[in-house]
Short mmCIF file of C-alpha atoms and ligand atoms in Angstrom, two decimals:
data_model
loop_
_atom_site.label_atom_id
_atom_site.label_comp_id
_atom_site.label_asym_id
_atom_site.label_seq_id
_atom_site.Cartn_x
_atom_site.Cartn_y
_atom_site.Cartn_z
CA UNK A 1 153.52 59.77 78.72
CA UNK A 2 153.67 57.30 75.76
CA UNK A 3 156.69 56.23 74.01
CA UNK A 4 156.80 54.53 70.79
CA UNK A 5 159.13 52.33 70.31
CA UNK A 6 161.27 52.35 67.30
CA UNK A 7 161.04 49.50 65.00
CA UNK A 8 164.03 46.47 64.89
CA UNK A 9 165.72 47.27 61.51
CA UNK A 10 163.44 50.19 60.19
CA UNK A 11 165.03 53.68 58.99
CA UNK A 12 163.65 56.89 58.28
CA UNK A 13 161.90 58.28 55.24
CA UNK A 14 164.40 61.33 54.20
CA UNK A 15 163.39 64.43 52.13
CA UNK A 16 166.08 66.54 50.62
CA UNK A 17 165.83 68.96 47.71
CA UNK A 18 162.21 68.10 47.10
CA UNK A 19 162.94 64.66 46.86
CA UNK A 20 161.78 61.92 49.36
CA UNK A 21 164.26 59.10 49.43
CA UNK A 22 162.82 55.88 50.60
CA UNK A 23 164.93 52.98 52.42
CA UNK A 24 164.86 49.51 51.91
CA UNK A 25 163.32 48.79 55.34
CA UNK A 26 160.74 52.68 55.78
CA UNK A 27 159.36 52.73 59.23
CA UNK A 28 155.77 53.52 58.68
CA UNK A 29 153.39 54.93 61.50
CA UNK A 30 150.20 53.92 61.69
CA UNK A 31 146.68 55.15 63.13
CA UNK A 32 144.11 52.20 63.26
CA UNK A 33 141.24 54.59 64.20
CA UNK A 34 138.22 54.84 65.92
CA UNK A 35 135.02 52.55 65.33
CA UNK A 36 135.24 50.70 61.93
CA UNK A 37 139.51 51.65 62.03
CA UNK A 38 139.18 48.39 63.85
CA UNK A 39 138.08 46.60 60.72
CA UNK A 40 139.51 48.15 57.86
CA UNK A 41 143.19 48.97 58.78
CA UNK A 42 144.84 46.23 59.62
CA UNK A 43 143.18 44.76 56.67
CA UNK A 44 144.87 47.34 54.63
CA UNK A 45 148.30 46.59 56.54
CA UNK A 46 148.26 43.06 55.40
CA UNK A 47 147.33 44.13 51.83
CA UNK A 48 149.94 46.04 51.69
CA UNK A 49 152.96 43.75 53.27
CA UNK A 50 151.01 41.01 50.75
CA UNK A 51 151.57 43.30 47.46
CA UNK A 52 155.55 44.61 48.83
CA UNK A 53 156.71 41.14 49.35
CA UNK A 54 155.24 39.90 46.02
CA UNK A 55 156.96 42.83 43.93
CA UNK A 56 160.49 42.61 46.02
CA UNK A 57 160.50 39.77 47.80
CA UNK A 58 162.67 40.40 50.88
CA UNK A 59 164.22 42.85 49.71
CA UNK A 60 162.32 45.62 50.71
CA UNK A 61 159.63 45.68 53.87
CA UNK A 62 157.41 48.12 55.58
CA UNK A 63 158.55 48.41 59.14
CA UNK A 64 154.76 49.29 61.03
CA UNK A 65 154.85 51.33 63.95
CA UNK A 66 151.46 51.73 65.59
CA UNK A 67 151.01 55.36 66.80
CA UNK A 68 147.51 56.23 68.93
CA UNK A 69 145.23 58.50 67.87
CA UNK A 70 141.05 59.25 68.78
CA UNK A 71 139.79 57.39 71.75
CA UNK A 72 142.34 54.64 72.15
CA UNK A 73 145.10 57.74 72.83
CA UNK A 74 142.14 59.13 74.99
CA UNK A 75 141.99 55.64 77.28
CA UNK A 76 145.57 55.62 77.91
CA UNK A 77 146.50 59.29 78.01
CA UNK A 78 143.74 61.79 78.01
CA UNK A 79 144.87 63.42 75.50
CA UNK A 80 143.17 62.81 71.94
CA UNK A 81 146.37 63.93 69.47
CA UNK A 82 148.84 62.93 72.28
CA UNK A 83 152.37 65.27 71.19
CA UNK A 84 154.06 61.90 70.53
CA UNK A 85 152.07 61.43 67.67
CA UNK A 86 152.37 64.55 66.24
CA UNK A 87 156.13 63.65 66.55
CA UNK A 88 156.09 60.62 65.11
CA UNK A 89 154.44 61.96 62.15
CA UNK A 90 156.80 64.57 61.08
CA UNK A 91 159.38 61.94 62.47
CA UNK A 92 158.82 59.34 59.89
CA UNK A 93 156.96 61.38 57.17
CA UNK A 94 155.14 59.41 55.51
CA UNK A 95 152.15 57.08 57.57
CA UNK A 96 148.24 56.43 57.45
CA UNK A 97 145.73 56.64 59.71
CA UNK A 98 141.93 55.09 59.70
CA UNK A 99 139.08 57.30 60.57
CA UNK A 100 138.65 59.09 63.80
CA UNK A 101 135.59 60.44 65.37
CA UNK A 102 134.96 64.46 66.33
CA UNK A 103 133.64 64.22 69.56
CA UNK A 104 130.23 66.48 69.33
CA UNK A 105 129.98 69.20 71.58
CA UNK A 106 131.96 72.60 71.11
CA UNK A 107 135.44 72.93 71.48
CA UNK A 108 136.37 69.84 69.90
CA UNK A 109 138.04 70.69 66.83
CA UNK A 110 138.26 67.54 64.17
CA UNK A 111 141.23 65.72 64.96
CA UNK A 112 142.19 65.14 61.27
CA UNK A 113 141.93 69.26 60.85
CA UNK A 114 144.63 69.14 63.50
CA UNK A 115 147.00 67.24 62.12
CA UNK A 116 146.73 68.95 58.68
CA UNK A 117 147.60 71.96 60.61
CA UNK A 118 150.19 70.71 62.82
CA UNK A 119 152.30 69.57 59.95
CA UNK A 120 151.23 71.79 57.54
CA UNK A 121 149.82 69.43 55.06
CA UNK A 122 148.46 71.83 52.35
CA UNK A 123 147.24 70.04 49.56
CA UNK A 124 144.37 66.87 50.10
CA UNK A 125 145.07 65.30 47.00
CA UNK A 126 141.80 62.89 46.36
CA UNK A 127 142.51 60.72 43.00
CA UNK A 128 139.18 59.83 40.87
CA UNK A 129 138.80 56.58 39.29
CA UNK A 130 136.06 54.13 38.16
CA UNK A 131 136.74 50.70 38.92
CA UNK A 132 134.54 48.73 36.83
CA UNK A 133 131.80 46.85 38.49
CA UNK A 134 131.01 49.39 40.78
CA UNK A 135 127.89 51.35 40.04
CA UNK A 136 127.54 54.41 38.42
CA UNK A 137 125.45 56.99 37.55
CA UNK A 138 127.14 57.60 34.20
CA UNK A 139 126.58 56.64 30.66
CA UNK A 140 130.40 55.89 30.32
CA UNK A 141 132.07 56.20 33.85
CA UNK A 142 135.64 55.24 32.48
CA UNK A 143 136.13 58.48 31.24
CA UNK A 144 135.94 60.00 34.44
CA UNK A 145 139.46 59.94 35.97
CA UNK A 146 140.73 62.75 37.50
CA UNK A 147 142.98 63.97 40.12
CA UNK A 148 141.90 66.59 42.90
CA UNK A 149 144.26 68.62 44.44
CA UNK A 150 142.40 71.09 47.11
CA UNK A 151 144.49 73.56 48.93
CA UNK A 152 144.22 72.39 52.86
CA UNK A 153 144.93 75.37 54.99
CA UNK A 154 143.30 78.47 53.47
CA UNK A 155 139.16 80.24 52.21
CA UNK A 156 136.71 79.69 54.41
CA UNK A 157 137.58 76.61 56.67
CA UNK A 158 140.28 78.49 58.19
CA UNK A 159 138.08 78.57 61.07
CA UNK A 160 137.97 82.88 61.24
CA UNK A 161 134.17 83.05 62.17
CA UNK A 162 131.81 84.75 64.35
CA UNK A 163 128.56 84.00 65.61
CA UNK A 164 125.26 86.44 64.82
CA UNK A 165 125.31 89.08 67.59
CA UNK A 166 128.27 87.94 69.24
CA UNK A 167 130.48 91.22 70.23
CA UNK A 168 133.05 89.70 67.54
CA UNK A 169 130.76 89.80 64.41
CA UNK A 170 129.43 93.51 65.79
CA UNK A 171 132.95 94.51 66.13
CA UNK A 172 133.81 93.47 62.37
CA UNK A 173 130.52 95.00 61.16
CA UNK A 174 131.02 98.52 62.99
CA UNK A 175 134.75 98.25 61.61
CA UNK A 176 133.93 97.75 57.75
CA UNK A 177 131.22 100.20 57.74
CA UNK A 178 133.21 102.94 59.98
CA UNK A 179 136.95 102.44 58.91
CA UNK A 180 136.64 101.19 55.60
CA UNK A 181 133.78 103.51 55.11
CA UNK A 182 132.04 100.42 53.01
CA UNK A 183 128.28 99.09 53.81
CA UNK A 184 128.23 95.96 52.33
CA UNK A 185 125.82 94.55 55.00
CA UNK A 186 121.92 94.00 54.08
CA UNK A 187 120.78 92.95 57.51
CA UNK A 188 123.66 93.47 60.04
CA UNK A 189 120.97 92.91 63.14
CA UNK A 190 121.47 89.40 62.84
CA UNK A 191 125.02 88.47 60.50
CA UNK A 192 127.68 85.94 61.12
CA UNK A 193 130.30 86.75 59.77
CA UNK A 194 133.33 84.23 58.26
CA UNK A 195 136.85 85.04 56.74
CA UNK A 196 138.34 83.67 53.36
CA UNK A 197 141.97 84.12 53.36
CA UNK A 198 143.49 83.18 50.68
CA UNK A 199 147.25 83.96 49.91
CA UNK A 200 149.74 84.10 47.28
CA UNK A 201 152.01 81.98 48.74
CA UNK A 202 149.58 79.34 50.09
CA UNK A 203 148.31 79.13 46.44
CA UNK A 204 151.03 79.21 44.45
CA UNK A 205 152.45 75.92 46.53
CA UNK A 206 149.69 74.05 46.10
CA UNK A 207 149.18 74.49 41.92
CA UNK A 208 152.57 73.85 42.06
CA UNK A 209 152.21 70.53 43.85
CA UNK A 210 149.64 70.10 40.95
CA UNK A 211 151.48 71.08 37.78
CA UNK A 212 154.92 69.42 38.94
CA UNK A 213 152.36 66.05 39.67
CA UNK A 214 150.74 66.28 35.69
CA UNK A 215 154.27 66.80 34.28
CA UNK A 216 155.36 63.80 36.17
CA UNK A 217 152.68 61.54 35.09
CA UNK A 218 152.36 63.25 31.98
CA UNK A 219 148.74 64.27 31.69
CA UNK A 220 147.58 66.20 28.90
CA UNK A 221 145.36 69.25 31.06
CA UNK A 222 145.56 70.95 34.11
CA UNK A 223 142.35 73.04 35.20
CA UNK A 224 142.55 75.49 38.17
CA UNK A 225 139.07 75.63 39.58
CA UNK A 226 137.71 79.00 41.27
CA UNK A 227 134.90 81.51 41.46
CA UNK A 228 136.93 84.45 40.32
CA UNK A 229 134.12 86.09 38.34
CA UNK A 230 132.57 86.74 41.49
CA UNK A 231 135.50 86.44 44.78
CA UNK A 232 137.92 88.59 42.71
CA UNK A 233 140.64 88.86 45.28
CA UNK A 234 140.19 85.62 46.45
CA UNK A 235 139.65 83.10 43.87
CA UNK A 236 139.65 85.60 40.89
CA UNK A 237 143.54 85.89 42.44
CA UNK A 238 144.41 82.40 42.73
CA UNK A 239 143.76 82.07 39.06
CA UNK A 240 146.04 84.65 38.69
CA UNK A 241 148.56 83.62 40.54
CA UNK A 242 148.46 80.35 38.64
CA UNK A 243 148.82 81.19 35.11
CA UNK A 244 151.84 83.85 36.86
CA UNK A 245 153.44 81.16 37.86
CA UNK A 246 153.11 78.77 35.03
CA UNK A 247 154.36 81.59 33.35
CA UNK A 248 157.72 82.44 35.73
CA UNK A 249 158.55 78.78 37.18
CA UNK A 250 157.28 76.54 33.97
CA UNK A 251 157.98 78.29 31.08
CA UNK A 252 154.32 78.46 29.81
CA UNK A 253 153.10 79.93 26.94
CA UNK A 254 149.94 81.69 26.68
CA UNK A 255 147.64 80.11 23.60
CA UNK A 256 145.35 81.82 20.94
CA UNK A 257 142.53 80.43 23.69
CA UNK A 258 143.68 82.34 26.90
CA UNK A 259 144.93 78.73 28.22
CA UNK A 260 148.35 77.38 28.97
CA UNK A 261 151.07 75.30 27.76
CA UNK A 262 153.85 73.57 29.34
CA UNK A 263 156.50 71.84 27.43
CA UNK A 264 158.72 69.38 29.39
CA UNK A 265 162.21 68.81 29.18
CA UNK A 266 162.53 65.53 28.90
CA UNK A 267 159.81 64.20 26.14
CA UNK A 268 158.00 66.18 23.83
CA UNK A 269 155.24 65.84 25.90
CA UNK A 270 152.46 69.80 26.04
CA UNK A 271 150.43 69.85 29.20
CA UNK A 272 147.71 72.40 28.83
CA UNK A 273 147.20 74.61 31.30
CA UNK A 274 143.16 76.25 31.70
CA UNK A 275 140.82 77.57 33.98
CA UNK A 276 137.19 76.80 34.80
CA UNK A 277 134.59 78.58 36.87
CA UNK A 278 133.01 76.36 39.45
CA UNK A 279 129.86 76.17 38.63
CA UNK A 280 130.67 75.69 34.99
CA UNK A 281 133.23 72.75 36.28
CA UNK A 282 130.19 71.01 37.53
CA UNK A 283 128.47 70.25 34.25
CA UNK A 284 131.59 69.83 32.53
CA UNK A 285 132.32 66.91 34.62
CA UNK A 286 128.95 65.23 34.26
CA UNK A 287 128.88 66.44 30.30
CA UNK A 288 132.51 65.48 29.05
CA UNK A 289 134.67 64.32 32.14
CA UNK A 290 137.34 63.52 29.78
CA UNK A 291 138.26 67.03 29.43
CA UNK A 292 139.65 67.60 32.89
CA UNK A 293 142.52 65.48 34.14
CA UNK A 294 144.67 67.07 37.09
CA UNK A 295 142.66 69.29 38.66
CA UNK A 296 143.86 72.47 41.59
CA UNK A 297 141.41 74.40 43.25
CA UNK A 298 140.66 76.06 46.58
CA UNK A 299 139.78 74.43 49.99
CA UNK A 300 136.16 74.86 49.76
CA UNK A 301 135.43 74.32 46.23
CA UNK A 302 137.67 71.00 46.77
CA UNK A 303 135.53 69.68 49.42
CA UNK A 304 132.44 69.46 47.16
CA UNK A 305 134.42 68.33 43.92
CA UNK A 306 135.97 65.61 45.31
CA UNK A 307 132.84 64.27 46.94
CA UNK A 308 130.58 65.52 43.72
CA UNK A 309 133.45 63.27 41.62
CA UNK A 310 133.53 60.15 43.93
CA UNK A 311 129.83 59.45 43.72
CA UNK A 312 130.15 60.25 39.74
CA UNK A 313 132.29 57.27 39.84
CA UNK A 314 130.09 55.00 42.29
CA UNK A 315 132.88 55.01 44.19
CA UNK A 316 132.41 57.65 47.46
CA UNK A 317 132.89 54.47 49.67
CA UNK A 318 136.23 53.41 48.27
CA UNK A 319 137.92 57.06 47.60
CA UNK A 320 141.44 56.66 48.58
CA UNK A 321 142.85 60.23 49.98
CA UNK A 322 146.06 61.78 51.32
CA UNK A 323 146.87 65.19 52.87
CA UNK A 324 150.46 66.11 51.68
CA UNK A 325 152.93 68.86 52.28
CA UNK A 326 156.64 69.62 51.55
CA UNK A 327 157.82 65.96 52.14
CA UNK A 328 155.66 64.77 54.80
CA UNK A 329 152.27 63.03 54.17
CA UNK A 330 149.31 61.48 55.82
CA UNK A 331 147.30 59.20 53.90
CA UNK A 332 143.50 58.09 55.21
CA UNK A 333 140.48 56.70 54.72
CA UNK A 334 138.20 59.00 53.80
CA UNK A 335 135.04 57.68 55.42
CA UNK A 336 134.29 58.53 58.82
CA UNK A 337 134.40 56.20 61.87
CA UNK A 338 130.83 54.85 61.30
CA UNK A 339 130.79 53.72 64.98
CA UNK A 340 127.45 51.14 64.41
CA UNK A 341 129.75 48.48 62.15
CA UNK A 342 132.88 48.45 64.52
CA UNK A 343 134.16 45.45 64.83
CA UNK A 344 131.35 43.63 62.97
CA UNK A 345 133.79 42.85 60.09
CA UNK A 346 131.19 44.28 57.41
CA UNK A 347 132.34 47.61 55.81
CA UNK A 348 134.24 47.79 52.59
CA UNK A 349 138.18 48.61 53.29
CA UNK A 350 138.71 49.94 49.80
CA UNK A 351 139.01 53.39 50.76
CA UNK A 352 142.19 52.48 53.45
CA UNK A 353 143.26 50.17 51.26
CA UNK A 354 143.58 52.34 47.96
CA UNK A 355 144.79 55.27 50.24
CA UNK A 356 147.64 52.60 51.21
CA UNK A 357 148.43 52.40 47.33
CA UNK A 358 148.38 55.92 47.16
CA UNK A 359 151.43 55.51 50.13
CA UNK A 360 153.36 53.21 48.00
CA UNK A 361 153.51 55.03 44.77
CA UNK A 362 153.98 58.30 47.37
CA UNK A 363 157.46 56.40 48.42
CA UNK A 364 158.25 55.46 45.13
CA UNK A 365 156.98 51.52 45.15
CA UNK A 366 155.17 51.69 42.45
CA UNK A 367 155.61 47.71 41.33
CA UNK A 368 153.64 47.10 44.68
CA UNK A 369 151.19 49.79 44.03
CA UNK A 370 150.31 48.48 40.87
CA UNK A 371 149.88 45.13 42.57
CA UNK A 372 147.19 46.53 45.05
CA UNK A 373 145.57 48.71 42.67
CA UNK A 374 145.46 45.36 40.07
CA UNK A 375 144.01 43.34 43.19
CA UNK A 376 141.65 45.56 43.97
CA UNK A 377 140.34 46.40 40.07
CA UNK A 378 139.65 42.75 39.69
CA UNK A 379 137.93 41.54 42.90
CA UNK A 380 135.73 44.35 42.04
CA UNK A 381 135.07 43.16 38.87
CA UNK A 382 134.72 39.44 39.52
CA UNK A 383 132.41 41.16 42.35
CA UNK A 384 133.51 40.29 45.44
CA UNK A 385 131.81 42.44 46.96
CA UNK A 386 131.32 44.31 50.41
CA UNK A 387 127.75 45.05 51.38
CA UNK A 388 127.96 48.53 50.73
CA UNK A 389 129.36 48.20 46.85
CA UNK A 390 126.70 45.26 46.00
CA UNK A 391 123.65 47.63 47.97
CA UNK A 392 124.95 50.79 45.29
CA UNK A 393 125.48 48.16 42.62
CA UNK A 394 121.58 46.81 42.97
CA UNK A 395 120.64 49.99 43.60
CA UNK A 396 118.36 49.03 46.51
CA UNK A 397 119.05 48.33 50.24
CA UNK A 398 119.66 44.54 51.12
CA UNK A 399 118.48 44.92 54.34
CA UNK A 400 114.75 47.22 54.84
CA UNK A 401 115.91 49.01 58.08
CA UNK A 402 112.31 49.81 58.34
CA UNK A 403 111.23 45.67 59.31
CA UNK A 404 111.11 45.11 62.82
CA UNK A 405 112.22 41.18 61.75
CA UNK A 406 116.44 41.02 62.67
CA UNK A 407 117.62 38.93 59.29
CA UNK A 408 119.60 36.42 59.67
CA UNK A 409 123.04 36.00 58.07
CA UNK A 410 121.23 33.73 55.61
CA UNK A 411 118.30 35.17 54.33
CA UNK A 412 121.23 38.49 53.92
CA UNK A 413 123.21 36.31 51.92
CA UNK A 414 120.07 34.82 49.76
CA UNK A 415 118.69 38.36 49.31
CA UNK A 416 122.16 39.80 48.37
CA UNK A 417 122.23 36.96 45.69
CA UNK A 418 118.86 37.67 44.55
CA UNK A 419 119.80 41.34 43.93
CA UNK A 420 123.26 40.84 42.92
CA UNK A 421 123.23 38.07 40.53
CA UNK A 422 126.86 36.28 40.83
CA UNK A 423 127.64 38.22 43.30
CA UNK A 424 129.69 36.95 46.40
CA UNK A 425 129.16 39.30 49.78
CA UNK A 426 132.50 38.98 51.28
CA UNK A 427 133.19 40.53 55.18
CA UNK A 428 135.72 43.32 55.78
CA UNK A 429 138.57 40.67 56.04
CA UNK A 430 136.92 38.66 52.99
CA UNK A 431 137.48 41.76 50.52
CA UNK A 432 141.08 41.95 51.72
CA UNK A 433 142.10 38.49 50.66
CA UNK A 434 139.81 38.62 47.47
CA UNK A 435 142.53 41.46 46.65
CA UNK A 436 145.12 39.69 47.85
CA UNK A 437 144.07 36.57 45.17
CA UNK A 438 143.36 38.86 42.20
CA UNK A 439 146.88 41.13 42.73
P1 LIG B 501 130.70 57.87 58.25
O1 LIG B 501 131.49 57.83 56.98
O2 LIG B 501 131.39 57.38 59.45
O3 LIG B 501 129.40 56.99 58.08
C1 LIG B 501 128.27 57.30 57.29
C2 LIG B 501 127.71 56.01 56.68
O4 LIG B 501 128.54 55.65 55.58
C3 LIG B 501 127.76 54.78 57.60
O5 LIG B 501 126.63 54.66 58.40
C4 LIG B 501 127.86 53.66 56.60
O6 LIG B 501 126.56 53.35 56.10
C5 LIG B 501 128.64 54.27 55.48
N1 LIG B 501 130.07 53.90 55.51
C6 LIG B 501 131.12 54.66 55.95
N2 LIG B 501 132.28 54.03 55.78
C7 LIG B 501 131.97 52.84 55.21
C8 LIG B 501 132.75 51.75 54.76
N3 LIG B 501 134.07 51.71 54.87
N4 LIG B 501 132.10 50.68 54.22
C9 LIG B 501 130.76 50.67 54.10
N5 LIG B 501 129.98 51.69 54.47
C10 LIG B 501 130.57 52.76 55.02
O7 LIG B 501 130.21 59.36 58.44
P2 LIG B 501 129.61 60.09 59.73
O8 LIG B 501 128.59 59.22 60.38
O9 LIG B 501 129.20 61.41 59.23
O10 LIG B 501 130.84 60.33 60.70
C11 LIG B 501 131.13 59.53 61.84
C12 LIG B 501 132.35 60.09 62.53
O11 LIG B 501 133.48 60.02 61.67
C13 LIG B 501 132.23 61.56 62.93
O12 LIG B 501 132.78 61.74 64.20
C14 LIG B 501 133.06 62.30 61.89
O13 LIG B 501 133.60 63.48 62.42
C15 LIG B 501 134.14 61.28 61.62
N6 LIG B 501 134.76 61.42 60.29
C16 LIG B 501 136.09 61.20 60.21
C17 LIG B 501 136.73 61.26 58.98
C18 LIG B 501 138.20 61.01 58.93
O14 LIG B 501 138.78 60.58 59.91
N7 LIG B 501 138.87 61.26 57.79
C19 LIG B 501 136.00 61.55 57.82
C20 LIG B 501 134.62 61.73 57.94
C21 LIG B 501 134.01 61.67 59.19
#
């Protein structure tokens, strides 16, 4: 049985009427991962302590508490989510993990899938930005900047599937076609079959995890994302229940245009409420980016957005993520383990790293947020640069995977420079402190 022990001086992370409260002194759990975790989180720890003792001094501090997770919880327990960590993560509230690797083979269910679940962490907010110096496929990538928020728990990756032929996909065949006296089916021989639930309550708290986010920051539009003209009752419903509840719970107005607005309170600031079909949403991106801030769709159609919008931005390496619920949140990397560079002290710790500022503006440090986010912005620029970045940057490989010859660390460097004019390749550790110098 493990037991984590508590740190010396640390205190909880409270949430009370929808607001988290943040001591002086936060214990903060954290998962270093499997394969390249090794590398890139504690880099991202020391980025982080770096950028909260430069905006506070000692007056505030990050009490770590390392929690196991993936195949180090596996060596020591057998267990891969041991129900300690699970504890400790609706315990302290708020923590990050690095990546951790779904064992192949059935039966294994992804490990980050089950923590979403076990605390209920229904929106995977994914924030969009182009840090200059990073390559891009765009004509003008600073006017992509967007936030995603995709609904976690809901549609089609809720997992309700059956295999072709199996006696569960027959079963839901024979029971469409004889109770519901509907025959949808073209070849029902040889038809999986998947569920999309999608609820009314599971939808309404996720745009309104959205709208309450683009009031607070005041952005100027919200667009809810769905497929409505063609999954009526599905996504056709979330819109729906969107504009109903900017309606009842916002006080929105309905416009000459069929979209939305939201006056706040406090300023005189109008955030405009629309809607855009998905397909359409994924020209308008590309074709005028800038007309989409804060954006709230469903689970699948956020999976392919926020990946579609990362690589707009040059940036799919570095994309910072967090999977929030009512007062409890995990940030993460959002790369996988990439098990061939563990422990090499190669791959770029952006991603951890920005998810970490992500944590800090989640607990209201923004002063040391802005320091990371700063630190990070300008070692890009000056191009300090992982292999990974300066490989998209060039827009060729460094290394030919197909030459038998094994290159040495020199002729990588030389060839880097060659592509990379100015360029310095820095190591895992290497980008951290170039952040650390720039915040
Ligand atoms: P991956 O992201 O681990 O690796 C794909 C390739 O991306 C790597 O070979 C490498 O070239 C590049 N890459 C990834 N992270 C990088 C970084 N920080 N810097 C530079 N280059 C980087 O994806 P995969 O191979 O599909 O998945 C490996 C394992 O990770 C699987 O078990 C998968 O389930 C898991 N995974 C976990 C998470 C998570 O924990 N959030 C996310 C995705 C995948």
């Amino acid at each position: 049985m493990l037991k984590y022990t508590r740190p010396e001086g640390g205190e909880e992370i409270s949430f009370k009427n929808g607001v988290v409260s943040t001591p002086d002194y936060p214990i903060i759990p954290y998962i270093i991962g499997d394969g390249i975790g090794i590398d890139v989180t504690p880099v991202m720890k020391r980025v982080l302590d770096y950028a909260v003792k430069k905006a506070y001094d000692d007056k505030k501090e990050i009490k770590w508490l390392e929690i196991l997770a993936g195949k180090q919880a596996f060596d020591m327990t057998k267990q891969l989510l041991p129900r300690e960590t699970l504890d400790a993560l609706k315990k302290y509230r708020v923590s990050i993990k690095g990546p951790l690797t779904t064992p192949i083979g059935s039966g294994h269910k992804s490990l980050n899938v089950l923590i979403r679940q076990n605390l209920d962490l229904y929106a995977c907010v994914r924030p969009i930005r182009y840090f200059p110096g990073t390559s891009s496929p765009m004509v003008d990538s600073s006017l992509t900047d967007m936030i995603v928020f995709r609904e976690n728990t809901e549609d089609l990756y809720s997992g309700i599937e059956w295999q072709a032929n199996t006696d569960g996909a027959k079963k839901i065949i024979e029971f469409i076609k004889q109770e519901l006296k509907s025959s949808p089916f073209r070849f029902e021989e040889n038809c999986g079959i998947g569920i999309k639930p999608v609820s009314k309550e599971g939808s309404e708290r996720l745009i309104k995890m959205a709208i309450s986010y683009a009031l607070k920051e005041k952005k100027d539009f919200l667009t809810i994302v769905h497929k409505g003209n063609i999954m009526k009752y599905t996504e056709g419903a979330f819109r729906d229940w969107a504009f109903s509840l900017v309606k009842s719970a916002f006080n929105g107005v309905e416009n000459n245009d069929g979209t939305y607005s939201i006056f706040s309170n406090e300023s005189d600031h109008e955030l405009i409420i629309k809607d855009c079909i998905a397909d359409n949403f994924l020209q308008e991106i590309i074709l005028s980016p800038e007309q989409h801030e804060v954006i709230a769709t469903l689970n699948l159609n956020g999976d392919y957005i926020s990946d579609a919008l990362a690589a707009q931005v040059g940036g799919i390496g570095i994309a910072p993520g967090g999977n929030i619920g009512d007062g409890i949140a995990v940030f993460e990397a959002t790369h996988g383990s990439a098990e061939s560079f563990a422990g090499k002290n190669r791959v770029n710790p952006g991603s951890i790293i920005l998810s970490g500022e992500m944590l800090l503006r989640y607990i209201g440090w923004h002063e040391a947020a802005d320091l990371v986010l700063n630190g990070v912005k300008s070692a890009i620029q000056k191009k300090q640069l992982t292999f990974d970045l300066a490989r998209a940057r060039a827009g060729k490989r460094i290394i030919r995977t197909k030459s038998k010859h094994k290159h040495t660390e020199q002729e990588v460097k030389e060839e880097f420079t060659r592509l990379v004019p100015g360029a310095t390749l820095v190591t895992t550790s290497g980008f951290g402190d170039a952040v650390i110098n720039n915040m």
